[in-house]
PDB file of C-alpha atoms in Angstrom:
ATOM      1  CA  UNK A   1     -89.025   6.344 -79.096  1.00  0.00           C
ATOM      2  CA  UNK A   2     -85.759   5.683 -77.559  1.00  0.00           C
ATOM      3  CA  UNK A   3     -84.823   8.511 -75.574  1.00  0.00           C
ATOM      4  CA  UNK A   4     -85.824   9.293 -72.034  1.00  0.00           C
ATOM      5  CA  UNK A   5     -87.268  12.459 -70.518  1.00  0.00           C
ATOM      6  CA  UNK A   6     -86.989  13.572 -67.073  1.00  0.00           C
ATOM      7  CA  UNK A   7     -90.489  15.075 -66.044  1.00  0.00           C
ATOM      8  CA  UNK A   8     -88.648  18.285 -64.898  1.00  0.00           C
ATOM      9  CA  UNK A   9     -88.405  21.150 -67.611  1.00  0.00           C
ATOM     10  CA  UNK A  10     -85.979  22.923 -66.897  1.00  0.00           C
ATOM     11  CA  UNK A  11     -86.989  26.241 -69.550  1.00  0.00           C
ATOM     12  CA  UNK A  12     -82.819  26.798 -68.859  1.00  0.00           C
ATOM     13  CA  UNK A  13     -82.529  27.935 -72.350  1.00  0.00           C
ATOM     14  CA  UNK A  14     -85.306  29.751 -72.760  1.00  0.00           C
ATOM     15  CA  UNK A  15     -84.617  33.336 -74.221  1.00  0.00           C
ATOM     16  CA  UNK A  16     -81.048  32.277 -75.228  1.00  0.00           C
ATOM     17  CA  UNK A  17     -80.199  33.001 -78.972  1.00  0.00           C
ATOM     18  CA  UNK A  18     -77.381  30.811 -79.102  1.00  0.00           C
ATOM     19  CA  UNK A  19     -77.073  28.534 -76.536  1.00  0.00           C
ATOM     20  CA  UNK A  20     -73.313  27.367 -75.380  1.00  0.00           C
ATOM     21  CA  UNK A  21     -73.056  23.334 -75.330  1.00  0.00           C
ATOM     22  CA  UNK A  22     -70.214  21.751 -73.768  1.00  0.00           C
ATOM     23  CA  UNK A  23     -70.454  17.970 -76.141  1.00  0.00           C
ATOM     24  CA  UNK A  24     -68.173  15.674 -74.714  1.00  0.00           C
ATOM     25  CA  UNK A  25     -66.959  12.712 -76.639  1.00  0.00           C
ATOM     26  CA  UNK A  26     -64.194  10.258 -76.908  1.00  0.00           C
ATOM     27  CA  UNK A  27     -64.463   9.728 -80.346  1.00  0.00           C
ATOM     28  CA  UNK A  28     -63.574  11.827 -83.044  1.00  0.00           C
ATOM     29  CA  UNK A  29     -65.665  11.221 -85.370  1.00  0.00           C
ATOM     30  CA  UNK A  30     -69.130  11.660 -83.025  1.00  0.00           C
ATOM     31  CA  UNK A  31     -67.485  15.225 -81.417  1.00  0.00           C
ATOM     32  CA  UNK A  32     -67.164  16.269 -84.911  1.00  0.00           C
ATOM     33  CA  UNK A  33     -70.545  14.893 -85.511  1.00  0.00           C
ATOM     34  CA  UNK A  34     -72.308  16.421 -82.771  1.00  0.00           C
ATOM     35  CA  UNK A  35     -70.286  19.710 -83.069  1.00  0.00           C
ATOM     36  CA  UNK A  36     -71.934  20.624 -86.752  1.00  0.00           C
ATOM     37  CA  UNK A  37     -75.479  18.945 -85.690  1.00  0.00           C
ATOM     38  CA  UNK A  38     -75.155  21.602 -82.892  1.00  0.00           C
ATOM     39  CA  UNK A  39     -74.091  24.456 -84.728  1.00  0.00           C
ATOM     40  CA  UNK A  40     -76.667  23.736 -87.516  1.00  0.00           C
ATOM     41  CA  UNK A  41     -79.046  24.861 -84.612  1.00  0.00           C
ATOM     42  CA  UNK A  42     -77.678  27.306 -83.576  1.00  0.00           C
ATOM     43  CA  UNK A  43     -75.386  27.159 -80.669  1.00  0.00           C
ATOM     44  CA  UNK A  44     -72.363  27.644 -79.937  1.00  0.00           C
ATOM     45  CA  UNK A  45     -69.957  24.342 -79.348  1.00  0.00           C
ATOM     46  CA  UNK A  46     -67.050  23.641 -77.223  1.00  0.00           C
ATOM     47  CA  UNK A  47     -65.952  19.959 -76.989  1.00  0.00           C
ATOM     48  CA  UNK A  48     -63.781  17.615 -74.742  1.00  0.00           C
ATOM     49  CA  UNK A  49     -62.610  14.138 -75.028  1.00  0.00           C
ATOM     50  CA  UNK A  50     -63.180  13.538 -71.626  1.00  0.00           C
ATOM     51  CA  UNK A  51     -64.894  14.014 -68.198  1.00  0.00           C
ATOM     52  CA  UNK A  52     -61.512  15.112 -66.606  1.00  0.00           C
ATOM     53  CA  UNK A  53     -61.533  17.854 -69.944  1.00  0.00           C
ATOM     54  CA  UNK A  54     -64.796  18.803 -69.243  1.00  0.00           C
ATOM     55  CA  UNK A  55     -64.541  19.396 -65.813  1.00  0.00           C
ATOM     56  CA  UNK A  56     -61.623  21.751 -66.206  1.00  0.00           C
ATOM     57  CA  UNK A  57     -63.413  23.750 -68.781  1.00  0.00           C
ATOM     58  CA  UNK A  58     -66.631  23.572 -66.101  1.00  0.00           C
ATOM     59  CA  UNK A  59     -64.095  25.320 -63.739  1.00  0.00           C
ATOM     60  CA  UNK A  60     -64.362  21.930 -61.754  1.00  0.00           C
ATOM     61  CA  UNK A  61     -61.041  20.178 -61.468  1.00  0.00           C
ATOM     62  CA  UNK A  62     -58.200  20.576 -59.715  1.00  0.00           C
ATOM     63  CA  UNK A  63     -57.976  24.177 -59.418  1.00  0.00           C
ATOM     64  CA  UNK A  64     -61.696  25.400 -59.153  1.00  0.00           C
ATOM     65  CA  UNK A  65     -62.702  28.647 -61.255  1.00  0.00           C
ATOM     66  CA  UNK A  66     -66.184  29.790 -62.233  1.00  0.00           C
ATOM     67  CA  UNK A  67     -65.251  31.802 -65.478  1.00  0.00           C
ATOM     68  CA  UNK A  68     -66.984  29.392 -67.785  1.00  0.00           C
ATOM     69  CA  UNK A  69     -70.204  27.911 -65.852  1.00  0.00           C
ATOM     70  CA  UNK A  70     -72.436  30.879 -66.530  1.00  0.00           C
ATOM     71  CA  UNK A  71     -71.828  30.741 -70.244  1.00  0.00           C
ATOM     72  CA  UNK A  72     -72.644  26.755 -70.678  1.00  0.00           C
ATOM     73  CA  UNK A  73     -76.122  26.336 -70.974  1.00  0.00           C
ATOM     74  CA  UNK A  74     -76.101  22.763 -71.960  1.00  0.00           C
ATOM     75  CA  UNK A  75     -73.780  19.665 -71.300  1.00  0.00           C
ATOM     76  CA  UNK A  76     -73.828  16.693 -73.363  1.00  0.00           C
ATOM     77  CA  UNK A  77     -72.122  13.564 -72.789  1.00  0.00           C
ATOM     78  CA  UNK A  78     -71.461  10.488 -74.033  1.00  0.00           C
ATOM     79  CA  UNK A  79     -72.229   7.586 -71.659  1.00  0.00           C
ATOM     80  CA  UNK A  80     -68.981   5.054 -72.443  1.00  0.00           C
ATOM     81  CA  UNK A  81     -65.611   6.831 -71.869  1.00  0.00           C
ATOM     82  CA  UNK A  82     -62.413   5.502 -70.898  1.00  0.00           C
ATOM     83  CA  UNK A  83     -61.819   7.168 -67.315  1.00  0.00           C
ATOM     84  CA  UNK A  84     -65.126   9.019 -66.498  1.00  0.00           C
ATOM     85  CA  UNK A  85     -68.298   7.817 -67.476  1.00  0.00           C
ATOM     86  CA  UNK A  86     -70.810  10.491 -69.057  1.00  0.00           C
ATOM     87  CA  UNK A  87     -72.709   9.121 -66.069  1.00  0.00           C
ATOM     88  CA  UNK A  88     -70.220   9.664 -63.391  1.00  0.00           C
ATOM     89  CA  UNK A  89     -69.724  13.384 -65.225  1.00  0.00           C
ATOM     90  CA  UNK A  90     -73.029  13.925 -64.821  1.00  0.00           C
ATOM     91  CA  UNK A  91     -72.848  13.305 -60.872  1.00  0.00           C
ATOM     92  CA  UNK A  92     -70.156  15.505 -60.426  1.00  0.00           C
ATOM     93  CA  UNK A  93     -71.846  18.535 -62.299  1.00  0.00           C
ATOM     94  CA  UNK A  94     -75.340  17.539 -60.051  1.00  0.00           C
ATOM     95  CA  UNK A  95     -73.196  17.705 -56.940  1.00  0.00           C
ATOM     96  CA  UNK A  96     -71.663  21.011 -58.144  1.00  0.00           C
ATOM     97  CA  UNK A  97     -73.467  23.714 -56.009  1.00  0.00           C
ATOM     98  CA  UNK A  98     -72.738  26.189 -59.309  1.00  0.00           C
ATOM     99  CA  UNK A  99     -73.135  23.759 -62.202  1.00  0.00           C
ATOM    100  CA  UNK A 100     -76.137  21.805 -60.466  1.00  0.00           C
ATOM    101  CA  UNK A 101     -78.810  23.668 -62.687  1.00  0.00           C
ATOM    102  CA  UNK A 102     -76.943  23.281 -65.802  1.00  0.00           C
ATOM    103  CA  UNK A 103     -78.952  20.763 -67.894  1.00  0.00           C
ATOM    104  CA  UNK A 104     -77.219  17.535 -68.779  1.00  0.00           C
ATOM    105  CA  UNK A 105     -78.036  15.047 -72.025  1.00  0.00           C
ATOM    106  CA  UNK A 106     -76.551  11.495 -71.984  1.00  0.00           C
ATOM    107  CA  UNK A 107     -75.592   9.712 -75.129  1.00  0.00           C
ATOM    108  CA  UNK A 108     -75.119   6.192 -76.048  1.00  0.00           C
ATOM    109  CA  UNK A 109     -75.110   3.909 -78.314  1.00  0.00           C
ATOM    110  CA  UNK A 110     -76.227   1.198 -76.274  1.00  0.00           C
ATOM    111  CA  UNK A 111     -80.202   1.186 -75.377  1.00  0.00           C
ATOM    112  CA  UNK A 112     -80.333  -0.337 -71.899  1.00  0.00           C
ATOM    113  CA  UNK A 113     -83.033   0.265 -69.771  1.00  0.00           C
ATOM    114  CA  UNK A 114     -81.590   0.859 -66.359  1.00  0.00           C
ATOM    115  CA  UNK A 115     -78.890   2.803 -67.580  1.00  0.00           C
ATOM    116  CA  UNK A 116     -81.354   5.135 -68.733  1.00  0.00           C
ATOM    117  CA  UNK A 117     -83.376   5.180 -65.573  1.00  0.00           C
ATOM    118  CA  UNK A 118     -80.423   5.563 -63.850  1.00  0.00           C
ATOM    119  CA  UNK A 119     -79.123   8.911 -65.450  1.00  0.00           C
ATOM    120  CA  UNK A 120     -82.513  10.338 -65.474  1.00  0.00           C
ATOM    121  CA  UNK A 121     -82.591   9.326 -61.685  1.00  0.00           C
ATOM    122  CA  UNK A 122     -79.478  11.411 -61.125  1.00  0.00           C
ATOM    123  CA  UNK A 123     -80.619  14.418 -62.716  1.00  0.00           C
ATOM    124  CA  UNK A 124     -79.674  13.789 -66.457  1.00  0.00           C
ATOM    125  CA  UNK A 125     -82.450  15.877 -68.512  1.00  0.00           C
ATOM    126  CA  UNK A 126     -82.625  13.686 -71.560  1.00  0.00           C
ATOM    127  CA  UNK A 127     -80.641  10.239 -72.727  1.00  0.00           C
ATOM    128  CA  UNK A 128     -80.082  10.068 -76.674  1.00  0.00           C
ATOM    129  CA  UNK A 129     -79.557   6.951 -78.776  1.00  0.00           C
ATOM    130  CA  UNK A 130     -76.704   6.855 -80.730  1.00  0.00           C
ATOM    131  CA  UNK A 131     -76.223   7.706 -84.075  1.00  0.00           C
ATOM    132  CA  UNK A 132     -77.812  11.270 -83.178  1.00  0.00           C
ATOM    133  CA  UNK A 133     -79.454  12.874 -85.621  1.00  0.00           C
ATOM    134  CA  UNK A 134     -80.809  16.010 -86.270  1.00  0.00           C
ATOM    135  CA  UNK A 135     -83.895  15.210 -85.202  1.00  0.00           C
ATOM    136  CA  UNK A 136     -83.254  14.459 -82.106  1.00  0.00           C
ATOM    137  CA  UNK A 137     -81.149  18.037 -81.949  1.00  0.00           C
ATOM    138  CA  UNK A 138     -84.457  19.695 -82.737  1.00  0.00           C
ATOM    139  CA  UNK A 139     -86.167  17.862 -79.641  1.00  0.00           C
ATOM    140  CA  UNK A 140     -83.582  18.728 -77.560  1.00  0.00           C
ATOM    141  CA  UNK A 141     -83.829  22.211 -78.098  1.00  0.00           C
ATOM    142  CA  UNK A 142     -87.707  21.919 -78.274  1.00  0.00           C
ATOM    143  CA  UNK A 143     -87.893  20.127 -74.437  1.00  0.00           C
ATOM    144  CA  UNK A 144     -84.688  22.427 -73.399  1.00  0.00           C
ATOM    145  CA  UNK A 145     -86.845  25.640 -74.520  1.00  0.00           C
ATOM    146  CA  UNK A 146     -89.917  24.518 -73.085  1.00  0.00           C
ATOM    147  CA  UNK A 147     -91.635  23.995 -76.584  1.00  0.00           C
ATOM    148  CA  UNK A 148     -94.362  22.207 -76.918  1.00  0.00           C
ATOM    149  CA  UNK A 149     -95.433  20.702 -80.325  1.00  0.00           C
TER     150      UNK A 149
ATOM    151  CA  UNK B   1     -72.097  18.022-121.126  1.00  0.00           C
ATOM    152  CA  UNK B   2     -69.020  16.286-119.518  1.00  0.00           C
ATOM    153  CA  UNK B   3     -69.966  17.882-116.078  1.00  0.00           C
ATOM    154  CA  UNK B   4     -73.350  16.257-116.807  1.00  0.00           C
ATOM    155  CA  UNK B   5     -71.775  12.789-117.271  1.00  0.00           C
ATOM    156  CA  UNK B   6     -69.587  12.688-114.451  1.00  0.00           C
ATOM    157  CA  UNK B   7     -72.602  13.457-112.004  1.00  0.00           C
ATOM    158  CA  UNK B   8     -74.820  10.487-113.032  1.00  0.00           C
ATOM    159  CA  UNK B   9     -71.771   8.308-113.183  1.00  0.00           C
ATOM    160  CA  UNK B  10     -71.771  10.095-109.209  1.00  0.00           C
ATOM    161  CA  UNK B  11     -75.144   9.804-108.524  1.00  0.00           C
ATOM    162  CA  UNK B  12     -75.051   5.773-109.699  1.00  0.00           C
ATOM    163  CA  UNK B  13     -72.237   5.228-107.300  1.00  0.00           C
ATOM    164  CA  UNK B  14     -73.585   6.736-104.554  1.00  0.00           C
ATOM    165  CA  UNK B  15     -76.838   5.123-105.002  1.00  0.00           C
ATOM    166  CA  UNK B  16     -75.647   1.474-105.393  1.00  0.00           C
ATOM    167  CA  UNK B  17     -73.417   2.321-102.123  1.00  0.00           C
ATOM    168  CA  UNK B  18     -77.053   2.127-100.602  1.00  0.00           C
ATOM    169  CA  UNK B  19     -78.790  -0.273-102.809  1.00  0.00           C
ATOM    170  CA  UNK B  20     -75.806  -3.019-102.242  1.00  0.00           C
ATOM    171  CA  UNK B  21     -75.880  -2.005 -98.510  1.00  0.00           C
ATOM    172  CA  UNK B  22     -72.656  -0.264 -97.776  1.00  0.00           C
ATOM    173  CA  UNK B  23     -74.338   2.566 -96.269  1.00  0.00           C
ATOM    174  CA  UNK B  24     -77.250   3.476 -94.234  1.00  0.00           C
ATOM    175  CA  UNK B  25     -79.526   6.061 -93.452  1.00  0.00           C
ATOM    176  CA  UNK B  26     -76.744   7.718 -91.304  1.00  0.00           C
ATOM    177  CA  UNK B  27     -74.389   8.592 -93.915  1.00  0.00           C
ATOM    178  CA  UNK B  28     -77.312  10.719 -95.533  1.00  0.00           C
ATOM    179  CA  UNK B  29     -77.917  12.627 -92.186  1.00  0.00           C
ATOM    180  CA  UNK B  30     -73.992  13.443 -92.839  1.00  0.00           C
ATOM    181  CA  UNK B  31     -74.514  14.824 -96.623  1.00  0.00           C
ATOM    182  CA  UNK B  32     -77.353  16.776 -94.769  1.00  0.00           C
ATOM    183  CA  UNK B  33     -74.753  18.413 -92.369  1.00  0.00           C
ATOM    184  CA  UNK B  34     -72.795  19.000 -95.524  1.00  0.00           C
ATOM    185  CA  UNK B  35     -73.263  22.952 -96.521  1.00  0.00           C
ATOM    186  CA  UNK B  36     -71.848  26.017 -97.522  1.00  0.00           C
ATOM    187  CA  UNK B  37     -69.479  26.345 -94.361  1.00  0.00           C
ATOM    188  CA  UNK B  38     -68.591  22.835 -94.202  1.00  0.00           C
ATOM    189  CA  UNK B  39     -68.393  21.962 -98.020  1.00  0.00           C
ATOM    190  CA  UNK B  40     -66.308  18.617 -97.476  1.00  0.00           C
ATOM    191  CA  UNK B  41     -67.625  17.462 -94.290  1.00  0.00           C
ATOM    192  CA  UNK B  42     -68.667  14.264 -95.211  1.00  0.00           C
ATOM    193  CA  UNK B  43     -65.298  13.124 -96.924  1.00  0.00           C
ATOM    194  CA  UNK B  44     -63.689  15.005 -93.762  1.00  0.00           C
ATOM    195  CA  UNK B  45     -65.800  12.253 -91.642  1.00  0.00           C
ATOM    196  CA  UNK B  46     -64.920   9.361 -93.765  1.00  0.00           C
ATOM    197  CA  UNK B  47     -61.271  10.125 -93.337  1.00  0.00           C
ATOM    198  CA  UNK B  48     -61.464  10.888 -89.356  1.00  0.00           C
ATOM    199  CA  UNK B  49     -63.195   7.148 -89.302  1.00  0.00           C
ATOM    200  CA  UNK B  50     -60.416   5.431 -91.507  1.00  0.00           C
ATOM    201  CA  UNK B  51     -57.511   7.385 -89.811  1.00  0.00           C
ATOM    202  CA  UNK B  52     -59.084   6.188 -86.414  1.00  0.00           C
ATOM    203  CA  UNK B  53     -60.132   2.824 -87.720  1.00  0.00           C
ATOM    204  CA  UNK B  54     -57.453   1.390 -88.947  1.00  0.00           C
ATOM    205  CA  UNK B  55     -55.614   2.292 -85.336  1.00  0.00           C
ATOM    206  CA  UNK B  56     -58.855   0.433 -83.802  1.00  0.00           C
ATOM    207  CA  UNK B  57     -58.302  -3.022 -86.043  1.00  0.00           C
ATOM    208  CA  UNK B  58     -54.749  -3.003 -84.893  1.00  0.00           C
ATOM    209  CA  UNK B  59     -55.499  -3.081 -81.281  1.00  0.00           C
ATOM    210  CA  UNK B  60     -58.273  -5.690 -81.998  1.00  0.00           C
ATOM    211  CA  UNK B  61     -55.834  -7.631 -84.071  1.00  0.00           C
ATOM    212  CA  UNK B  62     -53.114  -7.293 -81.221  1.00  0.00           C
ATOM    213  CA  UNK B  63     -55.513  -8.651 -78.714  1.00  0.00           C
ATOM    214  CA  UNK B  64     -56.102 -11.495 -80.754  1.00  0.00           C
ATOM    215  CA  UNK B  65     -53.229 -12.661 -81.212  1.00  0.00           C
ATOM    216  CA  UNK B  66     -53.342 -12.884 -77.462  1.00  0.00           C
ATOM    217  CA  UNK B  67     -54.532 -16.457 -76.118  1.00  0.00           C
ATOM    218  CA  UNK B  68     -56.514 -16.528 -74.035  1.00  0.00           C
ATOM    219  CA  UNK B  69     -58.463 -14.514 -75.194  1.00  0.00           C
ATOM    220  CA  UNK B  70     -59.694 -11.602 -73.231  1.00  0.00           C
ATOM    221  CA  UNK B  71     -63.443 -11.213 -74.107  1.00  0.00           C
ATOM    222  CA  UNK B  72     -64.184  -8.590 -72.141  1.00  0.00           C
ATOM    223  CA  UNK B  73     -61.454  -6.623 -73.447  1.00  0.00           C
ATOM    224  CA  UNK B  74     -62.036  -7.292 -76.900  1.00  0.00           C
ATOM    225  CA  UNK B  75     -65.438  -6.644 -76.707  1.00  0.00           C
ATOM    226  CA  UNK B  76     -65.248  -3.135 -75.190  1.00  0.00           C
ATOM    227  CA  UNK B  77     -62.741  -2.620 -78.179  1.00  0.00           C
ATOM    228  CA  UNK B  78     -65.630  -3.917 -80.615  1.00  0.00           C
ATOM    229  CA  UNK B  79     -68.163  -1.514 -79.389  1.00  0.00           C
ATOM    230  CA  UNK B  80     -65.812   1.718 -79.921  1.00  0.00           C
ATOM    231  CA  UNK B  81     -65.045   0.604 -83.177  1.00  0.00           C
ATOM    232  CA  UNK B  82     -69.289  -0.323 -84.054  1.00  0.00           C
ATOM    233  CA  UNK B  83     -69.931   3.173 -82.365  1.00  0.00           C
ATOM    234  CA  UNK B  84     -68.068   4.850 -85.034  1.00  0.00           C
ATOM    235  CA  UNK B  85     -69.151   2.417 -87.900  1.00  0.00           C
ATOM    236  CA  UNK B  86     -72.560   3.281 -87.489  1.00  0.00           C
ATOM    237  CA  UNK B  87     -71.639   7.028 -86.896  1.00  0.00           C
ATOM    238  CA  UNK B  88     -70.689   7.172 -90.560  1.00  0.00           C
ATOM    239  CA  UNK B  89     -72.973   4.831 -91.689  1.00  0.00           C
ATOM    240  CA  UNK B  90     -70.600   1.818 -92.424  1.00  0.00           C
ATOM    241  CA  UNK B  91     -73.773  -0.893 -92.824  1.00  0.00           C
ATOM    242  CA  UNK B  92     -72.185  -4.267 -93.427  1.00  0.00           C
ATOM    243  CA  UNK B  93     -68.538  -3.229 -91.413  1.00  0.00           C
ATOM    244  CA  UNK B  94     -71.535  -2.387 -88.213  1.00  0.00           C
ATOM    245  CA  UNK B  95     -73.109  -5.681 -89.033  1.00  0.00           C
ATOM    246  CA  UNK B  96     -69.477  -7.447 -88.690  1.00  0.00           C
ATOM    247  CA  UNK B  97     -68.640  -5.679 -85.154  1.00  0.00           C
ATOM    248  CA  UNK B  98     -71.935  -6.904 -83.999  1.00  0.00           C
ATOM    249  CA  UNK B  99     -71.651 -10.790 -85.080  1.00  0.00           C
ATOM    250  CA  UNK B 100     -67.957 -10.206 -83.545  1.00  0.00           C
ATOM    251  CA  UNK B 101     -69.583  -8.823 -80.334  1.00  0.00           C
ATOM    252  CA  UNK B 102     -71.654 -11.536 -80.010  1.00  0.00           C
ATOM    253  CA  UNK B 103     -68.975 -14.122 -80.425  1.00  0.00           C
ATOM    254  CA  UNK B 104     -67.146 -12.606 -77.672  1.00  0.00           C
ATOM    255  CA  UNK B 105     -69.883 -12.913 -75.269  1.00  0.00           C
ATOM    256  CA  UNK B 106     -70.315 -16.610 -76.119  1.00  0.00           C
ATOM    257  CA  UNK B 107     -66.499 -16.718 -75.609  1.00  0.00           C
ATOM    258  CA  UNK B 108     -66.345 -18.168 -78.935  1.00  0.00           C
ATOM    259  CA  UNK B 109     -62.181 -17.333 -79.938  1.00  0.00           C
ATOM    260  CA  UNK B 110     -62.711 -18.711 -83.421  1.00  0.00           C
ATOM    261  CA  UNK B 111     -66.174 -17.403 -84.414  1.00  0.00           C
ATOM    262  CA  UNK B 112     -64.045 -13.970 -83.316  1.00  0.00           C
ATOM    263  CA  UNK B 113     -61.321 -14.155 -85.223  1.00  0.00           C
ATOM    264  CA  UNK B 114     -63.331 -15.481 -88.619  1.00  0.00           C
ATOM    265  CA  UNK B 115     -65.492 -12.623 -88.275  1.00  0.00           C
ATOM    266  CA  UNK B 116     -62.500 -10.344 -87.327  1.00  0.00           C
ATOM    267  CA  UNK B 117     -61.352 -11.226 -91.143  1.00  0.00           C
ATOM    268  CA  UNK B 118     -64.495 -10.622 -92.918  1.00  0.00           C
ATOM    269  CA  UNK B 119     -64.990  -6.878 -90.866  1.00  0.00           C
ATOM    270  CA  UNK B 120     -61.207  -6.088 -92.485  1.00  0.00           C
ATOM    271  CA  UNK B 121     -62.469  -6.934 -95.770  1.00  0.00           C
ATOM    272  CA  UNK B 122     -65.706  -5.503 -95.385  1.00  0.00           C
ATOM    273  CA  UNK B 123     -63.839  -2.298 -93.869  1.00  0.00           C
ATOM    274  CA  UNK B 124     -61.206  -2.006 -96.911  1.00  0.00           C
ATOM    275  CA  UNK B 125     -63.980  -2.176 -99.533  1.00  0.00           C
ATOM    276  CA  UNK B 126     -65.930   0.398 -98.316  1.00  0.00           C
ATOM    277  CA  UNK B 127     -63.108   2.441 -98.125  1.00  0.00           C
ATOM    278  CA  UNK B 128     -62.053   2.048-101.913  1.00  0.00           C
ATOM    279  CA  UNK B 129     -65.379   2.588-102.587  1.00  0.00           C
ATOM    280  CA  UNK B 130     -65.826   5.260-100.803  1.00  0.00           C
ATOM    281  CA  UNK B 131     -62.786   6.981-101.888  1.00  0.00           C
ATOM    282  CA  UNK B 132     -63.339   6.359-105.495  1.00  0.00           C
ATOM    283  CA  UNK B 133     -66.718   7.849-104.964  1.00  0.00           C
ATOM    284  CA  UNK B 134     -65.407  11.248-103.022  1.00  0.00           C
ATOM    285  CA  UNK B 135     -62.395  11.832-105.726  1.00  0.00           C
ATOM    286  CA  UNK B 136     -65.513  11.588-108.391  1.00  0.00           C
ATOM    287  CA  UNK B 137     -67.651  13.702-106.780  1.00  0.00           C
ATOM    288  CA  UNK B 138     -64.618  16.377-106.483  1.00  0.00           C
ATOM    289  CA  UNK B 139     -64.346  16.407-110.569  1.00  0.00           C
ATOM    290  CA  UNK B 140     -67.965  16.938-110.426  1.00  0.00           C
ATOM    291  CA  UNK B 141     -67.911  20.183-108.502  1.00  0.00           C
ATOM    292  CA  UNK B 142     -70.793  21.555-106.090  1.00  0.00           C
ATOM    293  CA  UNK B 143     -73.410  19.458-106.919  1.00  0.00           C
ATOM    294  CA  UNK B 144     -77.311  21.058-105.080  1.00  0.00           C
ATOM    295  CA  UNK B 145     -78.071  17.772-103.613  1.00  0.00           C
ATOM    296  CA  UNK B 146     -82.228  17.613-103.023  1.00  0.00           C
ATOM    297  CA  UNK B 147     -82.144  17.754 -99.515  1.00  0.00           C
ATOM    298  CA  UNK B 148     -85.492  16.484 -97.404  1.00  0.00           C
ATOM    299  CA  UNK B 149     -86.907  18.464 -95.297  1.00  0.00           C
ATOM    300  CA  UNK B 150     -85.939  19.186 -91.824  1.00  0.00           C
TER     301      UNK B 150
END
């Protein structure tokens, strides 16, 4: 099994119908991807093709607003972007004292050890290997919702 | 009874797009996303990928024209390009971005650029056949694929 748990459940998105996931991507073709495995379960999808987007939309860039943290319950990322790494994206929403609870999934295509470690380390929920699937949708909202099979 | 005929005729192409290893087990998760609200996703897909693909190659081409050649930069180029490959299921084109990835980290120029012109083959054919494949399928209508359980 490639992808990583952190031992902490976070049972964030517990009693949510339709979860809102921020998915952000720098390619095209895996934001599209991710948006319709998302929406097949369920949620509801914004995307951005970068950290610097996603921040803004987190109300956590230049000019700080909190209108849209309380209605993401999710953020996933993919790990290699030009800019901001999903990893460094991750940090900033962990050092956020509003975001911090917010759940974050790393994606990559790439299955390297340490850089696994190292996002779970920093608070990342879950790492995903690239090309997701739904599958590995219906895990995430399993761990995120506290099921247990 | 024409209908009929044009979906085996689909169904054969499609299947010897796996069988002859064009595609992987990918590009069926993507007819699995395909459904009522998103009737032409998968052709939608395949045209995102060649619209961004072809902009990829030229940038990889570009840089190799460039001596000496960058490795680093050409392989962080590479792995965009394999990301979305394998995204849509592209078998042999990922296969070809990952011999080319390994040339550049034995800094081997010419192994790159040989393999650089078997990926643009490999990348052309699978879009003719691909496209020749989704403009069938159209003239076959809404076909109920069996779809495996979730």
């Amino acid at each position: 099994m490639e992808s990583g748990f952190s031992s902490s459940s976070m049972g964030f998105m517990e009693n949510v119908e339709q979860p809102h996931v921020l998915a952000v991507d720098d390619s095209d073709i895996d934001r599209k991807l991710i948006e319709k495995l998302l929406k097949n379960f369920s949620c509801k999808v914004t995307t951005a093709e970068n950290g610097a987007r996603a921040l803004e939309f987190l109300g956590l860039g230049d000019h700080p607003n909190h209108c849209n943290v309380s209605k993401v319950n999710l953020v996933i990322t993919d790990y290699c972007m030009p800019g901001m790494t999903g990893y460094e994206l991750l940090k900033k929403i962990k050092e956020s004292s509003v975001m911090k609870e917010v759940p974050v999934v790393i994606m990559s295509s790439e299955n390297i050890p340490n850089r696994i470690s190292k996002c779970l380390e920093e608070g990342a929920q879950m790492f995903m290997l690239k090309p997701i699937k739904q599958s590995d949708i219906k895990q995430l909202r399993c761990h995120l919702m506290n099921c247990r099979s | 009874m024409e209908r009929n005929n044009i979906r085996r005729q689909v169904a054969l192409m499609r299947q010897s797009l796996f069988t002859q290893g064009y595609l992987d087990e990918q590009f069926v998760q993507l007819e699995e996303l395909q459904d009522d609200t998103n009737p032409n996703f998968v052709e939608e897909i395949a045209t995102l990928y060649y619209r961004d693909s072809c902009r990829s190659l030229q940038t990889i081409e570009k840089s190799l024209e460039k001596t000496p050649h960058d490795f680093n930069k050409l392989d962080n180029h590479m792995h965009q390009f394999k990301g979305s490959s394998s995204s849509i299921g592209a078998k042999k084109v990922k296969a070809e971005c990952q011999q080319f990835r390994e040339y550049c980290r034995a800094g081997n120029g010419e192994g790159c650029m040989r393999t650089f012109q078997l990926l643009k083959k490999e990348h052309a054919t699978l879009k003719k056949k691909l496209e020749a494949y989704f403009q069938m399928a159209r003239q076959a209508g809404p076909i109920e694929t069996a779809s495996r359980p979730k």
